[in-house]
PDB file of N, CA and C in Angstrom:
ATOM      1  N   MET A  80       0.841  -1.197   0.000  1.00 56.00           N
ATOM      2  CA  MET A  80       0.000   0.000   0.000  1.00 56.00           C
ATOM      3  C   MET A  80       0.875   1.245   0.000  1.00 56.00           C
ATOM      4  N   SER A  81       0.564   2.158  -0.900  1.00 69.00           N
ATOM      5  CA  SER A  81       1.332   3.404  -0.962  1.00 69.00           C
ATOM      6  C   SER A  81       0.419   4.575  -0.637  1.00 69.00           C
ATOM      7  N   LYS A  82       0.967   5.527   0.070  1.00 71.00           N
ATOM      8  CA  LYS A  82       0.165   6.687   0.471  1.00 71.00           C
ATOM      9  C   LYS A  82       0.838   7.960  -0.030  1.00 71.00           C
ATOM     10  N   ARG A  83       0.076   8.781  -0.728  1.00 73.00           N
ATOM     11  CA  ARG A  83       0.641  10.022  -1.257  1.00 73.00           C
ATOM     12  C   ARG A  83      -0.192  11.214  -0.789  1.00 73.00           C
ATOM     13  N   ILE A  84       0.475  12.173  -0.170  1.00 65.00           N
ATOM     14  CA  ILE A  84      -0.218  13.373   0.308  1.00 65.00           C
ATOM     15  C   ILE A  84       0.365  14.598  -0.397  1.00 65.00           C
ATOM     16  N   SER A  85      -0.502  15.305  -1.094  1.00 75.00           N
ATOM     17  CA  SER A  85      -0.045  16.512  -1.781  1.00 75.00           C
ATOM     18  C   SER A  85      -0.782  17.718  -1.223  1.00 75.00           C
ATOM     19  N   GLY A  86      -0.037  18.746  -0.872  1.00 76.00           N
ATOM     20  CA  GLY A  86      -0.661  19.932  -0.303  1.00 76.00           C
ATOM     21  C   GLY A  86      -0.357  21.155  -1.138  1.00 76.00           C
ATOM     22  N   MET A  87      -1.275  22.092  -1.158  1.00 80.00           N
ATOM     23  CA  MET A  87      -1.084  23.308  -1.933  1.00 80.00           C
ATOM     24  C   MET A  87      -1.677  24.475  -1.154  1.00 80.00           C
ATOM     25  N   SER A  88      -0.893  25.527  -1.009  1.00 80.00           N
ATOM     26  CA  SER A  88      -1.391  26.691  -0.288  1.00 80.00           C
ATOM     27  C   SER A  88      -1.044  27.954  -1.070  1.00 80.00           C
ATOM     28  N   PHE A  89      -1.970  28.880  -1.116  1.00 82.00           N
ATOM     29  CA  PHE A  89      -1.715  30.109  -1.846  1.00 82.00           C
ATOM     30  C   PHE A  89      -2.589  31.233  -1.301  1.00 82.00           C
ATOM     31  N   ASP A  90      -2.189  32.456  -1.608  1.00 84.00           N
ATOM     32  CA  ASP A  90      -2.952  33.620  -1.162  1.00 84.00           C
ATOM     33  C   ASP A  90      -3.672  34.222  -2.363  1.00 84.00           C
ATOM     34  N   THR A  91      -4.879  34.650  -2.153  1.00 85.00           N
ATOM     35  CA  THR A  91      -5.637  35.258  -3.238  1.00 85.00           C
ATOM     36  C   THR A  91      -6.443  36.438  -2.706  1.00 85.00           C
ATOM     37  N   TYR A  92      -6.756  37.359  -3.610  1.00 87.00           N
ATOM     38  CA  TYR A  92      -7.550  38.518  -3.222  1.00 87.00           C
ATOM     39  C   TYR A  92      -8.998  38.320  -3.653  1.00 87.00           C
ATOM     40  N   LEU A  93      -9.908  38.400  -2.687  1.00 83.00           N
ATOM     41  CA  LEU A  93     -11.329  38.261  -2.977  1.00 83.00           C
ATOM     42  C   LEU A  93     -12.061  39.479  -2.423  1.00 83.00           C
ATOM     43  N   ASP A  94     -12.639  40.262  -3.322  1.00 87.00           N
ATOM     44  CA  ASP A  94     -13.341  41.495  -2.930  1.00 87.00           C
ATOM     45  C   ASP A  94     -12.423  42.436  -2.158  1.00 87.00           C
ATOM     46  N   GLY A  95     -11.132  42.452  -2.539  1.00 88.00           N
ATOM     47  CA  GLY A  95     -10.201  43.378  -1.905  1.00 88.00           C
ATOM     48  C   GLY A  95      -9.618  42.858  -0.603  1.00 88.00           C
ATOM     49  N   ASP A  96     -10.019  41.660  -0.198  1.00 89.00           N
ATOM     50  CA  ASP A  96      -9.487  41.087   1.039  1.00 89.00           C
ATOM     51  C   ASP A  96      -8.521  39.956   0.713  1.00 89.00           C
ATOM     52  N   LEU A  97      -7.422  39.911   1.461  1.00 88.00           N
ATOM     53  CA  LEU A  97      -6.432  38.861   1.236  1.00 88.00           C
ATOM     54  C   LEU A  97      -6.846  37.593   1.977  1.00 88.00           C
ATOM     55  N   ILE A  98      -7.002  36.532   1.212  1.00 85.00           N
ATOM     56  CA  ILE A  98      -7.442  35.266   1.801  1.00 85.00           C
ATOM     57  C   ILE A  98      -6.402  34.191   1.558  1.00 85.00           C
ATOM     58  N   HIS A  99      -6.095  33.434   2.620  1.00 81.00           N
ATOM     59  CA  HIS A  99      -5.135  32.347   2.505  1.00 81.00           C
ATOM     60  C   HIS A  99      -5.894  31.034   2.342  1.00 81.00           C
ATOM     61  N   ILE A 100      -5.574  30.328   1.266  1.00 80.00           N
ATOM     62  CA  ILE A 100      -6.281  29.082   0.968  1.00 80.00           C
ATOM     63  C   ILE A 100      -5.324  27.903   1.010  1.00 80.00           C
ATOM     64  N   GLU A 101      -5.746  26.853   1.690  1.00 78.00           N
ATOM     65  CA  GLU A 101      -4.941  25.634   1.731  1.00 78.00           C
ATOM     66  C   GLU A 101      -5.769  24.482   1.185  1.00 78.00           C
ATOM     67  N   LYS A 102      -5.183  23.758   0.251  1.00 77.00           N
ATOM     68  CA  LYS A 102      -5.885  22.613  -0.329  1.00 77.00           C
ATOM     69  C   LYS A 102      -5.024  21.374  -0.167  1.00 77.00           C
ATOM     70  N   ILE A 103      -5.593  20.366   0.457  1.00 70.00           N
ATOM     71  CA  ILE A 103      -4.847  19.129   0.692  1.00 70.00           C
ATOM     72  C   ILE A 103      -5.580  17.949   0.050  1.00 70.00           C
ATOM     73  N   THR A 104      -4.844  17.202  -0.727  1.00 72.00           N
ATOM     74  CA  THR A 104      -5.435  16.036  -1.382  1.00 72.00           C
ATOM     75  C   THR A 104      -4.752  14.775  -0.885  1.00 72.00           C
ATOM     76  N   LEU A 105      -5.547  13.816  -0.466  1.00 75.00           N
ATOM     77  CA  LEU A 105      -4.995  12.559   0.040  1.00 75.00           C
ATOM     78  C   LEU A 105      -5.391  11.411  -0.878  1.00 75.00           C
ATOM     79  N   ASP A 106      -4.385  10.752  -1.445  1.00 79.00           N
ATOM     80  CA  ASP A 106      -4.636   9.620  -2.337  1.00 79.00           C
ATOM     81  C   ASP A 106      -4.055   8.358  -1.726  1.00 79.00           C
ATOM     82  N   ILE A 107      -4.871   7.336  -1.631  1.00 74.00           N
ATOM     83  CA  ILE A 107      -4.403   6.060  -1.080  1.00 74.00           C
ATOM     84  C   ILE A 107      -4.659   4.934  -2.087  1.00 74.00           C
ATOM     85  N   THR A 108      -3.599   4.212  -2.408  1.00 78.00           N
ATOM     86  CA  THR A 108      -3.756   3.072  -3.322  1.00 78.00           C
ATOM     87  C   THR A 108      -3.225   1.813  -2.666  1.00 78.00           C
ATOM     88  N   ASP A 109      -3.904   0.729  -2.879  1.00 69.00           N
ATOM     89  CA  ASP A 109      -3.488  -0.543  -2.282  1.00 69.00           C
ATOM     90  C   ASP A 109      -2.416  -1.194  -3.131  1.00 69.00           C
TER      91      ASP A 109
END
């Protein structure tokens, strides 16, 4: 079984406000 975790974080402006977004994807294969 292999486990792969990929994370991505970035800052974006929404309606003039700075928002920090984190996206994490977890993939598990047997």
